DNA sequence: CTGTTAGCGCCTTCAA
DNA sequence: TTGAAGGCGCTAACAG
């Protein structure tokens, strides 16, 4: 691969002249300029960003650590990040942590070695283990959607509590009083926050949440299927279910159909993400849409600002979701 | 951030000694070794991989260019790539091209500037425009699932023709004779290949494919919904549909339900990816599962091999899918 | 067993 | 308008 030196030799000028032509950083005679440019083109010279980075201590690369890029929510977040990063000339290095603290630590270490300018971190389940690792690094970090207690830095997330509240409120207003909740693993902060919102809505109306109505499963279709199957088998089955995420809601819809339970006639189901395919489920899923893509963009904007030296107070913000009513929720049927 | 020089000064040795204890590349007295290590720890020194790369001309980073990380198939592919890359100590830089040749070209240029060691490229729709750009670069490239006519390099993809054939064969064996196809955009090579497989199966049985039975739409749920709605409105509606991908199949299921058409009673639907959520659709979707994760791993393995200097003949291979029969397909109902 | 030296490719004063 | 030279942080001969 051609280097700047080779280009310079071929044109018969010094490397500093070539450098200045490339970066437009000082006046160069039109003749030389033209010849340098022509030679660059001819030799297919492409500047070495690593060498450049070594000088100015900026890699124009940001690290992104998420639990799993395959999950639709993270995929959307990642997309928002990539979009915004591209616009401002940054590349992203992707790491999937899978909630494995050891793996995540190894990855972060690698990213720091490669001198990422900043990090967007979705800490996932392994968040506490990361605190020590992160402390004492000079790399700007923006926390996405998962707070890390011991790390004091910018945070932008979704308002999961409000999401749980909005979904439950919707069910209550339809007239439901026997409302159950399908939650992800107990250790998952999001589920916990959404459950808190549900509880708040329930308590406002003096409605109970029996233990049997709160079921923890894996946060995917299989988990949701399992949970709703169990709920429907209860003596006093619920008339409505709030699933903390759409994947579980979709699984729940499947379980209801297989049990011969009409949705929304005998059971209302509301999800919590508004994934694209939920809109085409049978029946079309009501859910609380989250501004995931916007979250990615905002995180990136904030991080790049910090990299460029924006001081300003630590930001701590939660973006609001929006209830989307479709066909999986309705008034409870009188018997 | 601490540098090697600072560590060396503090210990009272030369930088080369520090370098050698870090890399274990020559014998160092146990005493010095211990002191160096302690100081590294103390100063929180982390080697600068960029400086290292500048010397040995290897960044241990590979570029991944895909159309859209949000699409479940690409998400799964990406995951396979990241998994395999992590295992062999490589990082990945992700770029979403969105089928925009200009954007993709800009991204690839950026990746080359950052001196990626290799590239995994899913060329998407913009494949021809990339040919010139790629030619004349020394960067090893592995083509994933989309061949690029003018670029002669390794290729591993999925056997879309066989997928179309298998899905259609399944419908034929169930007794269907009026089989329609929901295809993605006409320009999309995958759809074309899958349609070719469908045609082969149809022709073997002397079955026709009327123009009205081949409908091109956007390759998502909305497209599939639209297509099936139109197919069901036909005078001679099909009794079975092969949707070239699962998203369209899911949309089709939705359209059938809304039209009051029983699946699989009055209409069989088979998809072509076997996304996770298809297994929990109503009814559970029959599909042709694709080894997407394995594809990602193989691509990475191949690329890393090339980076390390594996000669060997150019590889050109297609991985086979596997029909998964669930509940959305059945024998046509006699009337 | 350890240090000195010469770059890797680029940018950037300082001189001319 | 242009060049020479030093250095970013690290590795790898080459000497001791």
PDB file of N, CA, C and O in Angstrom, chain A residues 64-101:
ATOM      1  N   UNK A  64     -18.983   0.251  21.118  1.00  0.00           N
ATOM      2  CA  UNK A  64     -20.369   0.033  21.515  1.00  0.00           C
ATOM      3  C   UNK A  64     -20.449  -1.351  22.131  1.00  0.00           C
ATOM      4  O   UNK A  64     -20.170  -2.347  21.461  1.00  0.00           O
ATOM      5  N   UNK A  65     -20.816  -1.392  23.382  1.00  0.00           N
ATOM      6  CA  UNK A  65     -20.936  -2.680  24.049  1.00  0.00           C
ATOM      7  C   UNK A  65     -22.386  -2.915  24.425  1.00  0.00           C
ATOM      8  O   UNK A  65     -22.955  -2.188  25.231  1.00  0.00           O
ATOM      9  N   UNK A  66     -22.988  -3.904  23.799  1.00  0.00           N
ATOM     10  CA  UNK A  66     -24.379  -4.232  24.088  1.00  0.00           C
ATOM     11  C   UNK A  66     -24.478  -5.707  24.434  1.00  0.00           C
ATOM     12  O   UNK A  66     -23.559  -6.482  24.136  1.00  0.00           O
ATOM     13  N   UNK A  67     -25.573  -6.110  25.056  1.00  0.00           N
ATOM     14  CA  UNK A  67     -25.684  -7.519  25.415  1.00  0.00           C
ATOM     15  C   UNK A  67     -25.769  -8.435  24.186  1.00  0.00           C
ATOM     16  O   UNK A  67     -25.139  -9.485  24.146  1.00  0.00           O
ATOM     17  N   UNK A  68     -26.543  -8.044  23.184  1.00  0.00           N
ATOM     18  CA  UNK A  68     -26.755  -8.958  22.067  1.00  0.00           C
ATOM     19  C   UNK A  68     -27.379  -8.207  20.894  1.00  0.00           C
ATOM     20  O   UNK A  68     -28.537  -7.795  20.958  1.00  0.00           O
ATOM     21  N   UNK A  69     -26.618  -8.052  19.825  1.00  0.00           N
ATOM     22  CA  UNK A  69     -27.111  -7.254  18.706  1.00  0.00           C
ATOM     23  C   UNK A  69     -28.292  -7.895  17.986  1.00  0.00           C
ATOM     24  O   UNK A  69     -28.909  -7.303  17.120  1.00  0.00           O
ATOM     25  N   UNK A  70     -28.590  -9.104  18.359  1.00  0.00           N
ATOM     26  CA  UNK A  70     -29.642  -9.880  17.719  1.00  0.00           C
ATOM     27  C   UNK A  70     -31.019  -9.538  18.285  1.00  0.00           C
ATOM     28  O   UNK A  70     -32.037  -9.716  17.628  1.00  0.00           O
ATOM     29  N   UNK A  71     -31.030  -9.046  19.491  1.00  0.00           N
ATOM     30  CA  UNK A  71     -32.307  -8.658  20.074  1.00  0.00           C
ATOM     31  C   UNK A  71     -32.790  -7.395  19.367  1.00  0.00           C
ATOM     32  O   UNK A  71     -32.056  -6.415  19.257  1.00  0.00           O
ATOM     33  N   UNK A  72     -34.050  -7.414  18.892  1.00  0.00           N
ATOM     34  CA  UNK A  72     -34.554  -6.298  18.090  1.00  0.00           C
ATOM     35  C   UNK A  72     -34.334  -4.928  18.722  1.00  0.00           C
ATOM     36  O   UNK A  72     -34.021  -3.965  18.017  1.00  0.00           O
ATOM     37  N   UNK A  73     -34.471  -4.828  20.026  1.00  0.00           N
ATOM     38  CA  UNK A  73     -34.298  -3.528  20.669  1.00  0.00           C
ATOM     39  C   UNK A  73     -32.858  -3.036  20.548  1.00  0.00           C
ATOM     40  O   UNK A  73     -32.611  -1.879  20.211  1.00  0.00           O
ATOM     41  N   UNK A  74     -31.921  -3.912  20.808  1.00  0.00           N
ATOM     42  CA  UNK A  74     -30.523  -3.515  20.706  1.00  0.00           C
ATOM     43  C   UNK A  74     -30.137  -3.276  19.252  1.00  0.00           C
ATOM     44  O   UNK A  74     -29.305  -2.416  18.949  1.00  0.00           O
ATOM     45  N   UNK A  75     -30.729  -4.051  18.371  1.00  0.00           N
ATOM     46  CA  UNK A  75     -30.440  -3.872  16.949  1.00  0.00           C
ATOM     47  C   UNK A  75     -30.829  -2.456  16.524  1.00  0.00           C
ATOM     48  O   UNK A  75     -30.097  -1.776  15.818  1.00  0.00           O
ATOM     49  N   UNK A  76     -31.988  -2.046  16.990  1.00  0.00           N
ATOM     50  CA  UNK A  76     -32.470  -0.710  16.636  1.00  0.00           C
ATOM     51  C   UNK A  76     -31.588   0.371  17.264  1.00  0.00           C
ATOM     52  O   UNK A  76     -31.257   1.380  16.632  1.00  0.00           O
ATOM     53  N   UNK A  77     -31.215   0.139  18.486  1.00  0.00           N
ATOM     54  CA  UNK A  77     -30.326   1.077  19.170  1.00  0.00           C
ATOM     55  C   UNK A  77     -28.993   1.199  18.421  1.00  0.00           C
ATOM     56  O   UNK A  77     -28.504   2.302  18.155  1.00  0.00           O
ATOM     57  N   UNK A  78     -28.460   0.072  18.083  1.00  0.00           N
ATOM     58  CA  UNK A  78     -27.187   0.017  17.369  1.00  0.00           C
ATOM     59  C   UNK A  78     -27.278   0.785  16.056  1.00  0.00           C
ATOM     60  O   UNK A  78     -26.380   1.532  15.673  1.00  0.00           O
ATOM     61  N   UNK A  79     -28.391   0.607  15.399  1.00  0.00           N
ATOM     62  CA  UNK A  79     -28.603   1.297  14.141  1.00  0.00           C
ATOM     63  C   UNK A  79     -28.622   2.807  14.328  1.00  0.00           C
ATOM     64  O   UNK A  79     -28.016   3.560  13.562  1.00  0.00           O
ATOM     65  N   UNK A  80     -29.305   3.236  15.371  1.00  0.00           N
ATOM     66  CA  UNK A  80     -29.330   4.667  15.646  1.00  0.00           C
ATOM     67  C   UNK A  80     -27.925   5.200  15.913  1.00  0.00           C
ATOM     68  O   UNK A  80     -27.551   6.275  15.448  1.00  0.00           O
ATOM     69  N   UNK A  81     -27.162   4.431  16.635  1.00  0.00           N
ATOM     70  CA  UNK A  81     -25.791   4.833  16.941  1.00  0.00           C
ATOM     71  C   UNK A  81     -24.958   4.906  15.666  1.00  0.00           C
ATOM     72  O   UNK A  81     -24.252   5.878  15.422  1.00  0.00           O
ATOM     73  N   UNK A  82     -25.066   3.877  14.859  1.00  0.00           N
ATOM     74  CA  UNK A  82     -24.258   3.837  13.636  1.00  0.00           C
ATOM     75  C   UNK A  82     -24.633   4.999  12.720  1.00  0.00           C
ATOM     76  O   UNK A  82     -23.765   5.646  12.132  1.00  0.00           O
ATOM     77  N   UNK A  83     -25.910   5.238  12.589  1.00  0.00           N
ATOM     78  CA  UNK A  83     -26.363   6.341  11.733  1.00  0.00           C
ATOM     79  C   UNK A  83     -25.756   7.662  12.169  1.00  0.00           C
ATOM     80  O   UNK A  83     -25.176   8.399  11.370  1.00  0.00           O
ATOM     81  N   UNK A  84     -25.892   7.947  13.448  1.00  0.00           N
ATOM     82  CA  UNK A  84     -25.398   9.228  13.951  1.00  0.00           C
ATOM     83  C   UNK A  84     -23.874   9.299  13.873  1.00  0.00           C
ATOM     84  O   UNK A  84     -23.303  10.339  13.543  1.00  0.00           O
ATOM     85  N   UNK A  85     -23.227   8.191  14.159  1.00  0.00           N
ATOM     86  CA  UNK A  85     -21.761   8.166  14.129  1.00  0.00           C
ATOM     87  C   UNK A  85     -21.258   8.415  12.708  1.00  0.00           C
ATOM     88  O   UNK A  85     -20.311   9.177  12.497  1.00  0.00           O
ATOM     89  N   UNK A  86     -21.889   7.789  11.762  1.00  0.00           N
ATOM     90  CA  UNK A  86     -21.471   7.969  10.371  1.00  0.00           C
ATOM     91  C   UNK A  86     -21.554   9.438   9.967  1.00  0.00           C
ATOM     92  O   UNK A  86     -20.653   9.972   9.323  1.00  0.00           O
ATOM     93  N   UNK A  87     -22.618  10.070  10.385  1.00  0.00           N
ATOM     94  CA  UNK A  87     -22.814  11.473  10.016  1.00  0.00           C
ATOM     95  C   UNK A  87     -21.708  12.391  10.531  1.00  0.00           C
ATOM     96  O   UNK A  87     -21.408  13.407   9.924  1.00  0.00           O
ATOM     97  N   UNK A  88     -21.139  12.044  11.665  1.00  0.00           N
ATOM     98  CA  UNK A  88     -20.086  12.903  12.196  1.00  0.00           C
ATOM     99  C   UNK A  88     -18.697  12.311  11.988  1.00  0.00           C
ATOM    100  O   UNK A  88     -17.726  12.732  12.627  1.00  0.00           O
ATOM    101  N   UNK A  89     -18.609  11.315  11.111  1.00  0.00           N
ATOM    102  CA  UNK A  89     -17.306  10.794  10.734  1.00  0.00           C
ATOM    103  C   UNK A  89     -16.666   9.835  11.730  1.00  0.00           C
ATOM    104  O   UNK A  89     -15.447   9.703  11.770  1.00  0.00           O
ATOM    105  N   UNK A  90     -17.493   9.172  12.505  1.00  0.00           N
ATOM    106  CA  UNK A  90     -16.947   8.186  13.442  1.00  0.00           C
ATOM    107  C   UNK A  90     -17.312   6.776  13.008  1.00  0.00           C
ATOM    108  O   UNK A  90     -18.367   6.549  12.426  1.00  0.00           O
ATOM    109  N   UNK A  91     -16.433   5.849  13.307  1.00  0.00           N
ATOM    110  CA  UNK A  91     -16.756   4.441  13.098  1.00  0.00           C
ATOM    111  C   UNK A  91     -17.078   3.814  14.442  1.00  0.00           C
ATOM    112  O   UNK A  91     -16.673   4.319  15.486  1.00  0.00           O
ATOM    113  N   UNK A  92     -17.781   2.696  14.389  1.00  0.00           N
ATOM    114  CA  UNK A  92     -18.076   2.033  15.646  1.00  0.00           C
ATOM    115  C   UNK A  92     -17.528   0.612  15.669  1.00  0.00           C
ATOM    116  O   UNK A  92     -17.542  -0.094  14.683  1.00  0.00           O
ATOM    117  N   UNK A  93     -17.013   0.250  16.828  1.00  0.00           N
ATOM    118  CA  UNK A  93     -16.579  -1.127  17.052  1.00  0.00           C
ATOM    119  C   UNK A  93     -17.623  -1.786  17.928  1.00  0.00           C
ATOM    120  O   UNK A  93     -17.914  -1.315  19.025  1.00  0.00           O
ATOM    121  N   UNK A  94     -18.164  -2.871  17.421  1.00  0.00           N
ATOM    122  CA  UNK A  94     -19.256  -3.540  18.119  1.00  0.00           C
ATOM    123  C   UNK A  94     -18.775  -4.707  18.972  1.00  0.00           C
ATOM    124  O   UNK A  94     -17.988  -5.539  18.522  1.00  0.00           O
ATOM    125  N   UNK A  95     -19.283  -4.766  20.195  1.00  0.00           N
ATOM    126  CA  UNK A  95     -19.021  -5.921  21.056  1.00  0.00           C
ATOM    127  C   UNK A  95     -20.320  -6.435  21.658  1.00  0.00           C
ATOM    128  O   UNK A  95     -21.091  -5.657  22.227  1.00  0.00           O
ATOM    129  N   UNK A  96     -20.556  -7.723  21.528  1.00  0.00           N
ATOM    130  CA  UNK A  96     -21.682  -8.352  22.210  1.00  0.00           C
ATOM    131  C   UNK A  96     -21.197  -8.944  23.519  1.00  0.00           C
ATOM    132  O   UNK A  96     -20.283  -9.773  23.521  1.00  0.00           O
ATOM    133  N   UNK A  97     -21.817  -8.536  24.608  1.00  0.00           N
ATOM    134  CA  UNK A  97     -21.365  -9.027  25.906  1.00  0.00           C
ATOM    135  C   UNK A  97     -22.084 -10.260  26.403  1.00  0.00           C
ATOM    136  O   UNK A  97     -21.571 -11.021  27.202  1.00  0.00           O
ATOM    137  N   UNK A  98     -23.320 -10.466  25.942  1.00  0.00           N
ATOM    138  CA  UNK A  98     -24.130 -11.604  26.374  1.00  0.00           C
ATOM    139  C   UNK A  98     -24.251 -11.694  27.887  1.00  0.00           C
ATOM    140  O   UNK A  98     -24.379 -12.793  28.433  1.00  0.00           O
ATOM    141  N   UNK A  99     -24.186 -10.562  28.540  1.00  0.00           N
ATOM    142  CA  UNK A  99     -24.361 -10.578  29.990  1.00  0.00           C
ATOM    143  C   UNK A  99     -23.249 -11.326  30.709  1.00  0.00           C
ATOM    144  O   UNK A  99     -23.368 -11.673  31.885  1.00  0.00           O
ATOM    145  N   UNK A 100     -22.162 -11.556  30.019  1.00  0.00           N
ATOM    146  CA  UNK A 100     -21.039 -12.279  30.603  1.00  0.00           C
ATOM    147  C   UNK A 100     -19.969 -11.255  30.998  1.00  0.00           C
ATOM    148  O   UNK A 100     -19.279 -10.696  30.156  1.00  0.00           O
ATOM    149  N   UNK A 101     -19.839 -11.029  32.294  1.00  0.00           N
ATOM    150  CA  UNK A 101     -18.953  -9.965  32.770  1.00  0.00           C
ATOM    151  C   UNK A 101     -17.517 -10.184  32.334  1.00  0.00           C
ATOM    152  O   UNK A 101     -16.814  -9.240  31.988  1.00  0.00           O
TER     153      UNK A 101
END
